[in-house]
PDB file of C-alpha atoms in Angstrom:
ATOM      1  CA  MET A 262     132.889  10.993  61.074  1.00 49.00           C
ATOM      2  CA  PRO A 263     130.144  10.310  63.559  1.00 53.00           C
ATOM      3  CA  PRO A 264     128.037  13.331  64.445  1.00 52.00           C
ATOM      4  CA  THR A 265     128.893  14.938  67.748  1.00 52.00           C
ATOM      5  CA  ARG A 266     126.216  15.093  70.321  1.00 51.00           C
ATOM      6  CA  LYS A 267     125.816  17.864  72.819  1.00 50.00           C
ATOM      7  CA  ARG A 268     125.717  16.695  76.344  1.00 51.00           C
ATOM      8  CA  ARG A 269     122.288  17.250  77.749  1.00 51.00           C
ATOM      9  CA  ALA A 270     122.210  18.923  81.099  1.00 50.00           C
ATOM     10  CA  PRO A 271     120.980  16.739  83.887  1.00 49.00           C
ATOM     11  CA  ALA A 272     117.352  17.100  84.671  1.00 48.00           C
ATOM     12  CA  ASN A 273     118.036  18.164  88.228  1.00 49.00           C
ATOM     13  CA  GLU A 274     120.180  21.192  87.189  1.00 47.00           C
ATOM     14  CA  GLU A 275     117.527  23.071  85.204  1.00 46.00           C
ATOM     15  CA  PRO A 276     115.122  23.678  88.090  1.00 45.00           C
ATOM     16  CA  GLU A 277     117.992  24.957  90.248  1.00 45.00           C
ATOM     17  CA  ASP A 278     119.063  27.473  87.588  1.00 47.00           C
ATOM     18  CA  LEU A 279     115.479  28.514  87.024  1.00 44.00           C
ATOM     19  CA  ASP A 280     114.883  28.999  90.723  1.00 50.00           C
ATOM     20  CA  GLY A 281     118.097  30.992  91.024  1.00 48.00           C
ATOM     21  CA  HIS A 282     117.077  33.211  88.126  1.00 47.00           C
ATOM     22  CA  VAL A 283     113.671  33.832  89.684  1.00 42.00           C
ATOM     23  CA  ARG A 284     115.193  34.618  93.064  1.00 47.00           C
ATOM     24  CA  GLN A 285     117.708  36.986  91.449  1.00 48.00           C
ATOM     25  CA  THR A 286     114.933  38.801  89.576  1.00 45.00           C
ATOM     26  CA  GLN A 287     112.897  39.111  92.740  1.00 46.00           C
ATOM     27  CA  ARG A 288     115.909  40.497  94.602  1.00 42.00           C
ATOM     28  CA  ARG A 289     116.384  43.144  91.905  1.00 42.00           C
ATOM     29  CA  ARG A 290     112.749  44.187  92.169  1.00 41.00           C
ATOM     30  CA  VAL A 291     112.760  44.357  95.944  1.00 38.00           C
ATOM     31  CA  SER A 292     116.134  46.075  96.263  1.00 39.00           C
ATOM     32  CA  ASP A 293     115.109  49.144  94.232  1.00 41.00           C
ATOM     33  CA  PRO A 294     112.342  50.868  96.234  1.00 39.00           C
ATOM     34  CA  ASP A 295     113.394  54.344  95.067  1.00 40.00           C
ATOM     35  CA  GLU A 296     112.280  53.553  91.541  1.00 40.00           C
ATOM     36  CA  ASP A 297     108.831  52.541  92.760  1.00 40.00           C
ATOM     37  CA  GLU A 298     108.648  55.648  94.935  1.00 40.00           C
ATOM     38  CA  PHE A 299     109.662  57.871  92.039  1.00 39.00           C
ATOM     39  CA  ALA A 300     106.993  56.344  89.854  1.00 40.00           C
ATOM     40  CA  GLY A 301     104.426  56.526  92.607  1.00 43.00           C
ATOM     41  CA  GLY A 302     104.202  52.754  92.756  1.00 43.00           C
ATOM     42  CA  ASP A 303     102.953  52.516  89.169  1.00 48.00           C
ATOM     43  CA  VAL A 304     105.695  51.958  86.624  1.00 42.00           C
ATOM     44  CA  SER A 305     103.289  52.256  83.688  1.00 47.00           C
ATOM     45  CA  ALA A 306     102.606  55.876  84.646  1.00 44.00           C
ATOM     46  CA  VAL A 307     106.212  56.794  83.879  1.00 52.00           C
ATOM     47  CA  GLN A 308     106.538  54.719  80.725  1.00 43.00           C
ATOM     48  CA  GLY A 309     104.606  56.943  78.339  1.00 50.00           C
ATOM     49  CA  ASP A 310     101.164  56.514  79.835  1.00 62.00           C
ATOM     50  CA  GLY A 311      98.695  58.924  78.234  1.00 69.00           C
ATOM     51  CA  ASN A 312      97.229  60.008  81.557  1.00 91.00           C
ATOM     52  CA  PHE A 313     100.719  60.738  82.885  1.00 92.00           C
ATOM     53  CA  ASP A 314     101.595  62.895  79.860  1.00 93.00           C
ATOM     54  CA  ALA A 315      98.354  64.836  80.281  1.00 94.00           C
ATOM     55  CA  MET A 316      99.144  65.512  83.944  1.00 95.00           C
ATOM     56  CA  VAL A 317     102.605  66.797  83.027  1.00 95.00           C
ATOM     57  CA  LYS A 318     101.185  69.172  80.412  1.00 95.00           C
ATOM     58  CA  ASN A 319      98.532  70.409  82.824  1.00 95.00           C
ATOM     59  CA  MET A 320     101.158  71.097  85.476  1.00 96.00           C
ATOM     60  CA  VAL A 321     103.252  73.101  83.009  1.00 96.00           C
ATOM     61  CA  ARG A 322     100.181  75.128  82.006  1.00 96.00           C
ATOM     62  CA  LEU A 323      99.249  75.737  85.647  1.00 96.00           C
ATOM     63  CA  VAL A 324     102.721  76.968  86.569  1.00 96.00           C
ATOM     64  CA  LEU A 325     102.909  79.296  83.560  1.00 95.00           C
ATOM     65  CA  ALA A 326      99.458  80.728  84.312  1.00 93.00           C
ATOM     66  CA  CYS A 327     100.329  81.323  87.977  1.00 94.00           C
ATOM     67  CA  GLU A 328     103.614  83.009  87.087  1.00 92.00           C
ATOM     68  CA  TYR A 329     101.780  85.295  84.678  1.00 89.00           C
ATOM     69  CA  SER A 330      99.880  86.758  87.652  1.00 89.00           C
ATOM     70  CA  ARG A 331     102.855  86.442  90.063  1.00 92.00           C
ATOM     71  CA  THR A 332     100.977  83.871  92.122  1.00 94.00           C
ATOM     72  CA  PRO A 333     102.991  81.026  93.687  1.00 95.00           C
ATOM     73  CA  VAL A 334     101.815  77.572  92.702  1.00 96.00           C
ATOM     74  CA  ARG A 335     101.096  75.493  95.793  1.00 95.00           C
ATOM     75  CA  ARG A 336     101.155  71.762  96.168  1.00 94.00           C
ATOM     76  CA  ALA A 337      97.495  71.783  97.190  1.00 93.00           C
ATOM     77  CA  ASP A 338      96.642  73.508  93.889  1.00 94.00           C
ATOM     78  CA  ILE A 339      98.655  70.935  91.937  1.00 95.00           C
ATOM     79  CA  THR A 340      96.838  68.094  93.669  1.00 94.00           C
ATOM     80  CA  ALA A 341      93.406  69.630  93.143  1.00 94.00           C
ATOM     81  CA  LYS A 342      93.801  70.930  89.578  1.00 94.00           C
ATOM     82  CA  VAL A 343      96.304  68.497  88.029  1.00 95.00           C
ATOM     83  CA  LEU A 344      96.652  65.199  89.869  1.00 93.00           C
ATOM     84  CA  GLY A 345      93.199  64.627  91.297  1.00 91.00           C
ATOM     85  CA  THR A 346      93.061  61.059  92.578  1.00 90.00           C
ATOM     86  CA  ASN A 347      96.637  60.414  91.361  1.00 91.00           C
ATOM     87  CA  ALA A 348      98.320  62.358  94.161  1.00 90.00           C
ATOM     88  CA  ARG A 349     100.888  59.571  94.608  1.00 92.00           C
ATOM     89  CA  HIS A 350     102.367  60.483  91.195  1.00 92.00           C
ATOM     90  CA  PHE A 351     103.365  63.975  92.359  1.00 95.00           C
ATOM     91  CA  LYS A 352     107.121  63.394  92.322  1.00 94.00           C
ATOM     92  CA  ALA A 353     107.172  61.801  88.875  1.00 95.00           C
ATOM     93  CA  VAL A 354     104.905  64.453  87.326  1.00 96.00           C
ATOM     94  CA  PHE A 355     106.856  67.260  89.010  1.00 96.00           C
ATOM     95  CA  ASN A 356     110.228  66.022  87.733  1.00 96.00           C
ATOM     96  CA  GLU A 357     108.964  65.543  84.178  1.00 96.00           C
ATOM     97  CA  ALA A 358     107.385  69.016  84.211  1.00 97.00           C
ATOM     98  CA  GLN A 359     110.728  70.444  85.325  1.00 97.00           C
ATOM     99  CA  ILE A 360     112.424  68.809  82.334  1.00 96.00           C
ATOM    100  CA  GLN A 361     109.902  70.297  79.919  1.00 96.00           C
ATOM    101  CA  LEU A 362     110.082  73.750  81.523  1.00 96.00           C
ATOM    102  CA  ARG A 363     113.881  73.798  81.307  1.00 96.00           C
ATOM    103  CA  GLY A 364     114.059  72.465  77.761  1.00 95.00           C
ATOM    104  CA  THR A 365     111.213  74.492  76.236  1.00 94.00           C
ATOM    105  CA  PHE A 366     110.907  77.692  78.265  1.00 93.00           C
ATOM    106  CA  GLY A 367     114.336  78.057  79.873  1.00 93.00           C
ATOM    107  CA  MET A 368     112.780  78.150  83.347  1.00 94.00           C
ATOM    108  CA  GLU A 369     112.329  75.885  86.319  1.00 96.00           C
ATOM    109  CA  MET A 370     110.189  75.716  89.437  1.00 97.00           C
ATOM    110  CA  THR A 371     112.035  77.021  92.492  1.00 96.00           C
ATOM    111  CA  GLU A 372     110.600  76.510  95.957  1.00 95.00           C
ATOM    112  CA  LEU A 373     110.002  79.668  97.959  1.00 95.00           C
ATOM    113  CA  PRO A 374     111.669  79.970 101.370  1.00 92.00           C
ATOM    114  CA  LEU A 375     109.655  80.099 104.554  1.00 87.00           C
ATOM    115  CA  ARG A 376     108.845  83.480 106.015  1.00 80.00           C
ATOM    116  CA  GLU A 377     111.407  84.530 108.570  1.00 75.00           C
ATOM    117  CA  LYS A 378     110.361  85.001 112.184  1.00 71.00           C
ATOM    118  CA  VAL A 379     111.605  88.533 112.815  1.00 67.00           C
ATOM    119  CA  THR A 380     109.530  89.786 115.740  1.00 67.00           C
ATOM    120  CA  LEU A 381     109.694  88.546 119.298  1.00 66.00           C
ATOM    121  CA  ALA A 382     106.060  87.409 119.181  1.00 70.00           C
ATOM    122  CA  GLN A 383     106.692  85.379 116.019  1.00 68.00           C
ATOM    123  CA  ARG A 384     109.738  83.697 117.551  1.00 68.00           C
ATOM    124  CA  ARG A 385     107.830  82.814 120.702  1.00 70.00           C
ATOM    125  CA  ALA A 386     104.952  81.381 118.669  1.00 70.00           C
ATOM    126  CA  ALA A 387     107.415  79.297 116.650  1.00 65.00           C
ATOM    127  CA  GLN A 388     108.986  77.942 119.839  1.00 67.00           C
ATOM    128  CA  LYS A 389     105.599  77.019 121.295  1.00 72.00           C
ATOM    129  CA  SER A 390     104.487  75.302 118.099  1.00 69.00           C
ATOM    130  CA  GLN A 391     104.888  71.540 118.303  1.00 62.00           C
ATOM    131  CA  THR A 392     105.118  71.059 114.531  1.00 67.00           C
ATOM    132  CA  THR A 393     108.041  72.534 112.623  1.00 69.00           C
ATOM    133  CA  GLN A 394     107.371  73.435 109.001  1.00 71.00           C
ATOM    134  CA  LYS A 395     110.385  72.433 106.923  1.00 78.00           C
ATOM    135  CA  SER A 396     109.295  73.674 103.490  1.00 84.00           C
ATOM    136  CA  SER A 397     106.819  76.164 102.109  1.00 88.00           C
ATOM    137  CA  GLY A 398     105.280  73.842  99.506  1.00 91.00           C
ATOM    138  CA  SER A 399     105.073  76.765  97.051  1.00 94.00           C
ATOM    139  CA  TRP A 400     107.015  77.340  93.847  1.00 96.00           C
ATOM    140  CA  ILE A 401     107.653  80.128  91.356  1.00 96.00           C
ATOM    141  CA  LEU A 402     109.383  80.102  87.983  1.00 96.00           C
ATOM    142  CA  THR A 403     112.985  81.290  87.716  1.00 94.00           C
ATOM    143  CA  SER A 404     115.245  81.467  84.689  1.00 93.00           C
ATOM    144  CA  VAL A 405     117.889  78.807  84.064  1.00 93.00           C
ATOM    145  CA  LEU A 406     119.541  80.648  81.181  1.00 92.00           C
ATOM    146  CA  PRO A 407     123.270  81.362  81.505  1.00 91.00           C
ATOM    147  CA  GLU A 408     124.182  84.784  82.858  1.00 85.00           C
ATOM    148  CA  ARG A 409     125.327  86.070  79.465  1.00 88.00           C
ATOM    149  CA  PHE A 410     121.834  85.520  78.046  1.00 88.00           C
ATOM    150  CA  ARG A 411     119.974  87.335  80.824  1.00 85.00           C
ATOM    151  CA  GLN A 412     119.749  90.615  78.953  1.00 84.00           C
ATOM    152  CA  ALA A 413     116.765  92.855  78.265  1.00 81.00           C
ATOM    153  CA  GLU A 414     117.016  92.074  74.548  1.00 84.00           C
ATOM    154  CA  ILE A 415     116.658  88.346  75.234  1.00 86.00           C
ATOM    155  CA  LEU A 416     114.349  88.518  78.262  1.00 86.00           C
ATOM    156  CA  PRO A 417     112.074  91.497  77.570  1.00 85.00           C
ATOM    157  CA  PRO A 418     109.390  92.531  80.089  1.00 84.00           C
ATOM    158  CA  SER A 419     105.913  91.102  79.813  1.00 83.00           C
ATOM    159  CA  GLN A 420     103.416  92.740  77.471  1.00 79.00           C
ATOM    160  CA  ALA A 421     100.700  92.786  80.145  1.00 73.00           C
ATOM    161  CA  PRO A 422      99.450  95.369  80.743  1.00 78.00           C
ATOM    162  CA  THR A 423     102.207  97.032  78.674  1.00 82.00           C
ATOM    163  CA  ALA A 424     105.933  96.471  78.379  1.00 85.00           C
ATOM    164  CA  GLU A 425     106.598  99.994  79.686  1.00 85.00           C
ATOM    165  CA  LEU A 426     104.526  99.585  82.851  1.00 85.00           C
ATOM    166  CA  GLU A 427     105.927  96.121  83.488  1.00 88.00           C
ATOM    167  CA  SER A 428     109.515  97.341  83.161  1.00 87.00           C
ATOM    168  CA  GLN A 429     108.748 100.247  85.518  1.00 87.00           C
ATOM    169  CA  TYR A 430     107.256  97.914  88.098  1.00 90.00           C
ATOM    170  CA  THR A 431     110.233  95.551  87.825  1.00 90.00           C
ATOM    171  CA  GLY A 432     112.618  98.435  88.443  1.00 90.00           C
ATOM    172  CA  LEU A 433     110.558  99.726  91.376  1.00 91.00           C
ATOM    173  CA  TYR A 434     110.309  96.466  93.308  1.00 94.00           C
ATOM    174  CA  THR A 435     113.970  95.681  92.602  1.00 94.00           C
ATOM    175  CA  PHE A 436     114.868  99.106  93.998  1.00 94.00           C
ATOM    176  CA  VAL A 437     112.752  98.631  97.141  1.00 95.00           C
ATOM    177  CA  VAL A 438     114.081  95.119  97.799  1.00 96.00           C
ATOM    178  CA  SER A 439     117.644  96.385  97.308  1.00 95.00           C
ATOM    179  CA  LEU A 440     117.077  99.197  99.815  1.00 94.00           C
ATOM    180  CA  ILE A 441     115.851  96.744 102.434  1.00 94.00           C
ATOM    181  CA  LEU A 442     118.678  94.252 101.938  1.00 93.00           C
ATOM    182  CA  LEU A 443     121.340  96.972 101.877  1.00 93.00           C
ATOM    183  CA  ASN A 444     119.977  98.253 105.205  1.00 90.00           C
ATOM    184  CA  GLY A 445     120.483  94.925 106.907  1.00 87.00           C
ATOM    185  CA  GLY A 446     117.246  93.176 105.967  1.00 90.00           C
ATOM    186  CA  MET A 447     114.901  95.508 107.892  1.00 90.00           C
ATOM    187  CA  LEU A 448     113.945  99.066 106.944  1.00 93.00           C
ATOM    188  CA  PRO A 449     111.744 101.412 109.031  1.00 93.00           C
ATOM    189  CA  ASP A 450     108.629 102.661 107.285  1.00 93.00           C
ATOM    190  CA  GLY A 451     109.573 106.330 107.641  1.00 92.00           C
ATOM    191  CA  LYS A 452     113.021 105.764 106.179  1.00 94.00           C
ATOM    192  CA  LEU A 453     111.620 103.872 103.200  1.00 93.00           C
ATOM    193  CA  GLU A 454     109.152 106.689 102.581  1.00 91.00           C
ATOM    194  CA  ARG A 455     112.000 109.229 102.554  1.00 92.00           C
ATOM    195  CA  TYR A 456     113.964 107.112 100.076  1.00 92.00           C
ATOM    196  CA  LEU A 457     110.987 106.849  97.730  1.00 89.00           C
ATOM    197  CA  LYS A 458     110.311 110.590  97.893  1.00 87.00           C
ATOM    198  CA  ARG A 459     113.955 111.304  97.148  1.00 88.00           C
ATOM    199  CA  VAL A 460     113.795 109.363  93.879  1.00 85.00           C
ATOM    200  CA  ASP A 461     110.303 110.747  93.078  1.00 81.00           C
ATOM    201  CA  VAL A 462     108.307 107.582  92.424  1.00 81.00           C
ATOM    202  CA  GLU A 463     104.870 109.198  92.690  1.00 73.00           C
ATOM    203  CA  GLU A 464     104.105 109.174  88.964  1.00 68.00           C
ATOM    204  CA  ALA A 465     105.330 105.625  88.427  1.00 66.00           C
ATOM    205  CA  ALA A 466     103.462 104.541  91.561  1.00 67.00           C
ATOM    206  CA  ALA A 467     100.231 106.009  90.205  1.00 65.00           C
ATOM    207  CA  GLN A 468     100.575 104.074  86.958  1.00 65.00           C
ATOM    208  CA  ASN A 469     101.590 100.773  88.523  1.00 66.00           C
ATOM    209  CA  SER A 470      99.054 100.706  91.359  1.00 61.00           C
ATOM    210  CA  VAL A 471      96.002 101.403  89.209  1.00 51.00           C
ATOM    211  CA  ASN A 472      94.853  97.763  89.366  1.00 50.00           C
ATOM    212  CA  ILE A 473      95.141  97.484  93.147  1.00 45.00           C
ATOM    213  CA  MET A 474      91.780  97.885  94.859  1.00 40.00           C
ATOM    214  CA  VAL A 475      92.777  99.879  97.935  1.00 41.00           C
ATOM    215  CA  SER A 476      90.513 102.448  99.521  1.00 43.00           C
ATOM    216  CA  GLY A 477      92.278 105.577 100.687  1.00 48.00           C
ATOM    217  CA  GLY A 478      96.002 106.062 101.054  1.00 53.00           C
ATOM    218  CA  ASP A 479      98.423 107.719  98.684  1.00 72.00           C
ATOM    219  CA  LYS A 480      99.870 106.355  95.468  1.00 79.00           C
ATOM    220  CA  THR A 481     103.095 105.119  97.035  1.00 84.00           C
ATOM    221  CA  GLU A 482     101.151 103.214  99.684  1.00 86.00           C
ATOM    222  CA  LYS A 483      99.120 101.468  96.998  1.00 86.00           C
ATOM    223  CA  LEU A 484     102.300 100.546  95.156  1.00 88.00           C
ATOM    224  CA  LEU A 485     103.794  99.041  98.320  1.00 92.00           C
ATOM    225  CA  LYS A 486     100.570  97.115  98.902  1.00 91.00           C
ATOM    226  CA  ARG A 487     100.907  95.659  95.427  1.00 91.00           C
ATOM    227  CA  MET A 488     104.502  94.619  96.146  1.00 94.00           C
ATOM    228  CA  GLU A 489     103.355  93.072  99.420  1.00 94.00           C
ATOM    229  CA  LYS A 490     100.562  91.206  97.636  1.00 93.00           C
ATOM    230  CA  ASP A 491     103.039  89.839  95.072  1.00 94.00           C
ATOM    231  CA  GLY A 492     105.375  88.628  97.840  1.00 94.00           C
ATOM    232  CA  TYR A 493     108.295  90.991  97.247  1.00 96.00           C
ATOM    233  CA  VAL A 494     108.098  92.754 100.617  1.00 95.00           C
ATOM    234  CA  ILE A 495     106.443  92.192 103.994  1.00 94.00           C
ATOM    235  CA  LYS A 496     105.147  94.930 106.276  1.00 93.00           C
ATOM    236  CA  ILE A 497     105.732  94.136 109.940  1.00 90.00           C
ATOM    237  CA  ARG A 498     104.005  95.841 112.844  1.00 88.00           C
ATOM    238  CA  ASP A 499     105.544  95.220 116.251  1.00 82.00           C
ATOM    239  CA  ASN A 500     104.487  96.602 119.634  1.00 80.00           C
ATOM    240  CA  THR A 501     106.500  94.393 121.985  1.00 75.00           C
ATOM    241  CA  SER A 502     108.467  97.421 123.200  1.00 73.00           C
ATOM    242  CA  GLY A 503     105.291  99.260 124.198  1.00 77.00           C
ATOM    243  CA  GLU A 504     105.209 101.466 121.103  1.00 83.00           C
ATOM    244  CA  GLU A 505     104.146 100.274 117.674  1.00 84.00           C
ATOM    245  CA  THR A 506     106.946 100.169 115.130  1.00 88.00           C
ATOM    246  CA  VAL A 507     106.397  99.587 111.412  1.00 91.00           C
ATOM    247  CA  GLU A 508     109.216  98.088 109.371  1.00 92.00           C
ATOM    248  CA  TRP A 509     109.656  96.403 106.011  1.00 94.00           C
ATOM    249  CA  THR A 510     111.459  93.181 105.225  1.00 93.00           C
ATOM    250  CA  VAL A 511     111.939  91.150 102.045  1.00 94.00           C
ATOM    251  CA  GLY A 512     109.256  88.617 101.151  1.00 94.00           C
ATOM    252  CA  PRO A 513     109.746  85.071  99.829  1.00 94.00           C
ATOM    253  CA  ARG A 514     109.440  86.040  96.151  1.00 95.00           C
ATOM    254  CA  GLY A 515     111.812  88.963  96.630  1.00 95.00           C
ATOM    255  CA  ARG A 516     114.468  86.710  98.152  1.00 94.00           C
ATOM    256  CA  THR A 517     114.092  84.101  95.415  1.00 94.00           C
ATOM    257  CA  GLU A 518     113.661  86.311  92.357  1.00 94.00           C
ATOM    258  CA  ILE A 519     116.095  89.093  93.341  1.00 94.00           C
ATOM    259  CA  GLY A 520     118.160  88.172  96.393  1.00 91.00           C
ATOM    260  CA  ASP A 521     121.724  89.321  96.982  1.00 91.00           C
ATOM    261  CA  THR A 522     122.678  88.601  93.368  1.00 90.00           C
ATOM    262  CA  GLY A 523     120.059  90.992  92.013  1.00 90.00           C
ATOM    263  CA  VAL A 524     121.070  93.663  94.511  1.00 93.00           C
ATOM    264  CA  ARG A 525     124.708  93.432  93.430  1.00 92.00           C
ATOM    265  CA  GLY A 526     123.701  93.742  89.795  1.00 89.00           C
ATOM    266  CA  MET A 527     121.546  96.802  90.441  1.00 90.00           C
ATOM    267  CA  VAL A 528     124.230  98.574  92.491  1.00 91.00           C
ATOM    268  CA  ARG A 529     126.879  97.952  89.838  1.00 90.00           C
ATOM    269  CA  GLN A 530     124.512  99.198  87.149  1.00 88.00           C
ATOM    270  CA  VAL A 531     123.741 102.388  89.092  1.00 89.00           C
ATOM    271  CA  TYR A 532     127.357 103.202  89.972  1.00 89.00           C
ATOM    272  CA  GLY A 533     128.772 102.153  86.621  1.00 87.00           C
ATOM    273  CA  GLU A 534     132.510 102.632  86.211  1.00 86.00           C
ATOM    274  CA  VAL A 535     134.122 103.906  89.415  1.00 86.00           C
ATOM    275  CA  ASP A 536     137.716 104.753  90.247  1.00 87.00           C
ATOM    276  CA  ASP A 537     138.002 102.170  93.007  1.00 88.00           C
ATOM    277  CA  GLN A 538     135.908  99.181  91.989  1.00 88.00           C
ATOM    278  CA  ALA A 539     137.394  97.040  94.758  1.00 89.00           C
ATOM    279  CA  GLU A 540     136.229  99.486  97.424  1.00 91.00           C
ATOM    280  CA  LEU A 541     132.718  99.460  95.965  1.00 89.00           C
ATOM    281  CA  GLU A 542     132.653  95.667  96.111  1.00 89.00           C
ATOM    282  CA  ARG A 543     133.872  95.675  99.721  1.00 90.00           C
ATOM    283  CA  ALA A 544     131.217  98.204 100.728  1.00 89.00           C
ATOM    284  CA  LEU A 545     128.585  96.158  98.929  1.00 89.00           C
ATOM    285  CA  GLU A 546     129.602  92.968 100.704  1.00 88.00           C
ATOM    286  CA  ARG A 547     129.613  94.746 104.072  1.00 88.00           C
ATOM    287  CA  SER A 548     126.096  96.034 103.487  1.00 86.00           C
ATOM    288  CA  LEU A 549     124.768  92.674 102.333  1.00 86.00           C
ATOM    289  CA  GLY A 550     126.549  90.895 105.171  1.00 79.00           C
ATOM    290  CA  THR A 551     124.564  92.728 107.846  1.00 61.00           C
ATOM    291  CA  ASN A 552     121.352  90.802 107.353  1.00 53.00           C
ATOM    292  CA  GLU A 553     121.461  89.684 110.987  1.00 52.00           C
ATOM    293  CA  VAL A 554     119.759  92.954 111.906  1.00 49.00           C
ATOM    294  CA  PRO A 555     116.272  91.392 112.309  1.00 51.00           C
ATOM    295  CA  LYS A 556     117.626  88.939 114.866  1.00 52.00           C
ATOM    296  CA  ARG A 557     119.491  91.647 116.759  1.00 52.00           C
ATOM    297  CA  ARG A 558     116.439  93.885 116.782  1.00 53.00           C
ATOM    298  CA  ALA A 559     114.305  91.087 118.175  1.00 54.00           C
ATOM    299  CA  GLU A 560     116.847  90.626 120.958  1.00 57.00           C
ATOM    300  CA  GLN A 561     116.880  94.380 121.599  1.00 59.00           C
ATOM    301  CA  ALA A 562     113.076  94.387 121.763  1.00 57.00           C
ATOM    302  CA  ALA A 563     113.199  91.609 124.358  1.00 58.00           C
ATOM    303  CA  GLN A 564     115.716  93.571 126.420  1.00 63.00           C
ATOM    304  CA  THR A 565     113.615  96.737 126.141  1.00 63.00           C
ATOM    305  CA  GLN A 566     110.569  94.824 127.301  1.00 62.00           C
ATOM    306  CA  LYS A 567     112.471  93.526 130.332  1.00 63.00           C
ATOM    307  CA  LYS A 568     113.669  97.038 131.173  1.00 64.00           C
ATOM    308  CA  GLY A 569     110.098  98.321 130.907  1.00 63.00           C
ATOM    309  CA  ARG A 570     108.848  95.697 133.347  1.00 64.00           C
ATOM    310  CA  ARG A 571     111.716  96.495 135.717  1.00 69.00           C
ATOM    311  CA  ARG A 572     110.897 100.210 135.634  1.00 70.00           C
ATOM    312  CA  ARG A 573     107.214  99.591 136.307  1.00 67.00           C
ATOM    313  CA  THR A 574     108.172  97.391 139.246  1.00 69.00           C
ATOM    314  CA  GLU A 575     110.461 100.105 140.614  1.00 69.00           C
ATOM    315  CA  VAL A 576     107.721 102.711 140.235  1.00 66.00           C
ATOM    316  CA  ARG A 577     105.245 100.544 142.108  1.00 68.00           C
ATOM    317  CA  GLU A 578     107.755  99.854 144.853  1.00 68.00           C
ATOM    318  CA  GLY A 579     108.645 103.539 145.078  1.00 66.00           C
ATOM    319  CA  GLY A 580     104.978 104.498 145.305  1.00 59.00           C
ATOM    320  CA  GLY A 581     104.429 102.006 148.097  1.00 50.00           C
ATOM    321  CA  THR A 582     107.384 103.406 150.058  1.00 46.00           C
ATOM    322  CA  SER A 583     106.136 106.982 149.775  1.00 43.00           C
ATOM    323  CA  ASP A 584     102.683 105.961 150.985  1.00 46.00           C
ATOM    324  CA  GLU A 585     104.143 104.195 154.011  1.00 44.00           C
ATOM    325  CA  SER A 586     106.281 107.222 154.914  1.00 44.00           C
ATOM    326  CA  SER A 587     103.270 109.537 154.681  1.00 44.00           C
ATOM    327  CA  ASP A 588     101.283 107.258 157.012  1.00 46.00           C
ATOM    328  CA  ASP A 589     104.100 107.321 159.568  1.00 47.00           C
ATOM    329  CA  ASP A 590     104.099 111.098 159.533  1.00 44.00           C
TER     330      ASP A 590
END
């Protein structure tokens, strides 16, 4: 039986197939820009490059160190202390650090919200500003553990300075943030002071504000300054109505770390078992649903300011009329 011969492809077909393969490969490379953007334009940086791994580890260390002192990690800090001249790799390094934080520490970086514009002056300044800031560019660590694992036995307070002081401070700022949110998102300074005196926080305030360098003021004031420094609360002074008013609102860390979910948990823990649990939940939702108070108060301040100008105009006009009548006499 004669050996069979394979038919050789014509010489003019091979270049066409080769050109088609090259064009197809080029199309695949060009049609996937997201991959290049994710890798910062350098694929080798994502594929186990030693420099890339070092940047990921340094970012994880930086975030853990900042969270230890309750300091938000900012993108500028990441660029200066981690990336250096490799700023284009931010997205790839950030995503890989998130994976390691979730898998090893049970936490992830959560971006802080922007500060709310609550006063009339702040809203006017925001309207006049030509650039609108869309994100804060700051992150803190939050737990990703399931709800059933978020217990004190599994997530104990930090040992610095001591577990007792840390647990006291956690309870105090959770209590203050809950008071503000349950009062519609804004709480007058005098009312907050009465609440704190009612629960007698002087001793705990003295212990937890010892590291805050504040000259003068009482112990509770120093404690509130510490909470303000850590981003749990914000003290707002407003004099648009002619008289200075001092109120407290929740800061970015307070909204992210505690928020409405933390307030619900604290209220349920305080009330415990009640006869009408449904009524408690309805009251809780009503209180947390009134967080439009800052906006309404800003509108009221604007109306008060208009009324004040109208009254001053009427007084001036009335004074002018009386002068004219006296001249006629």
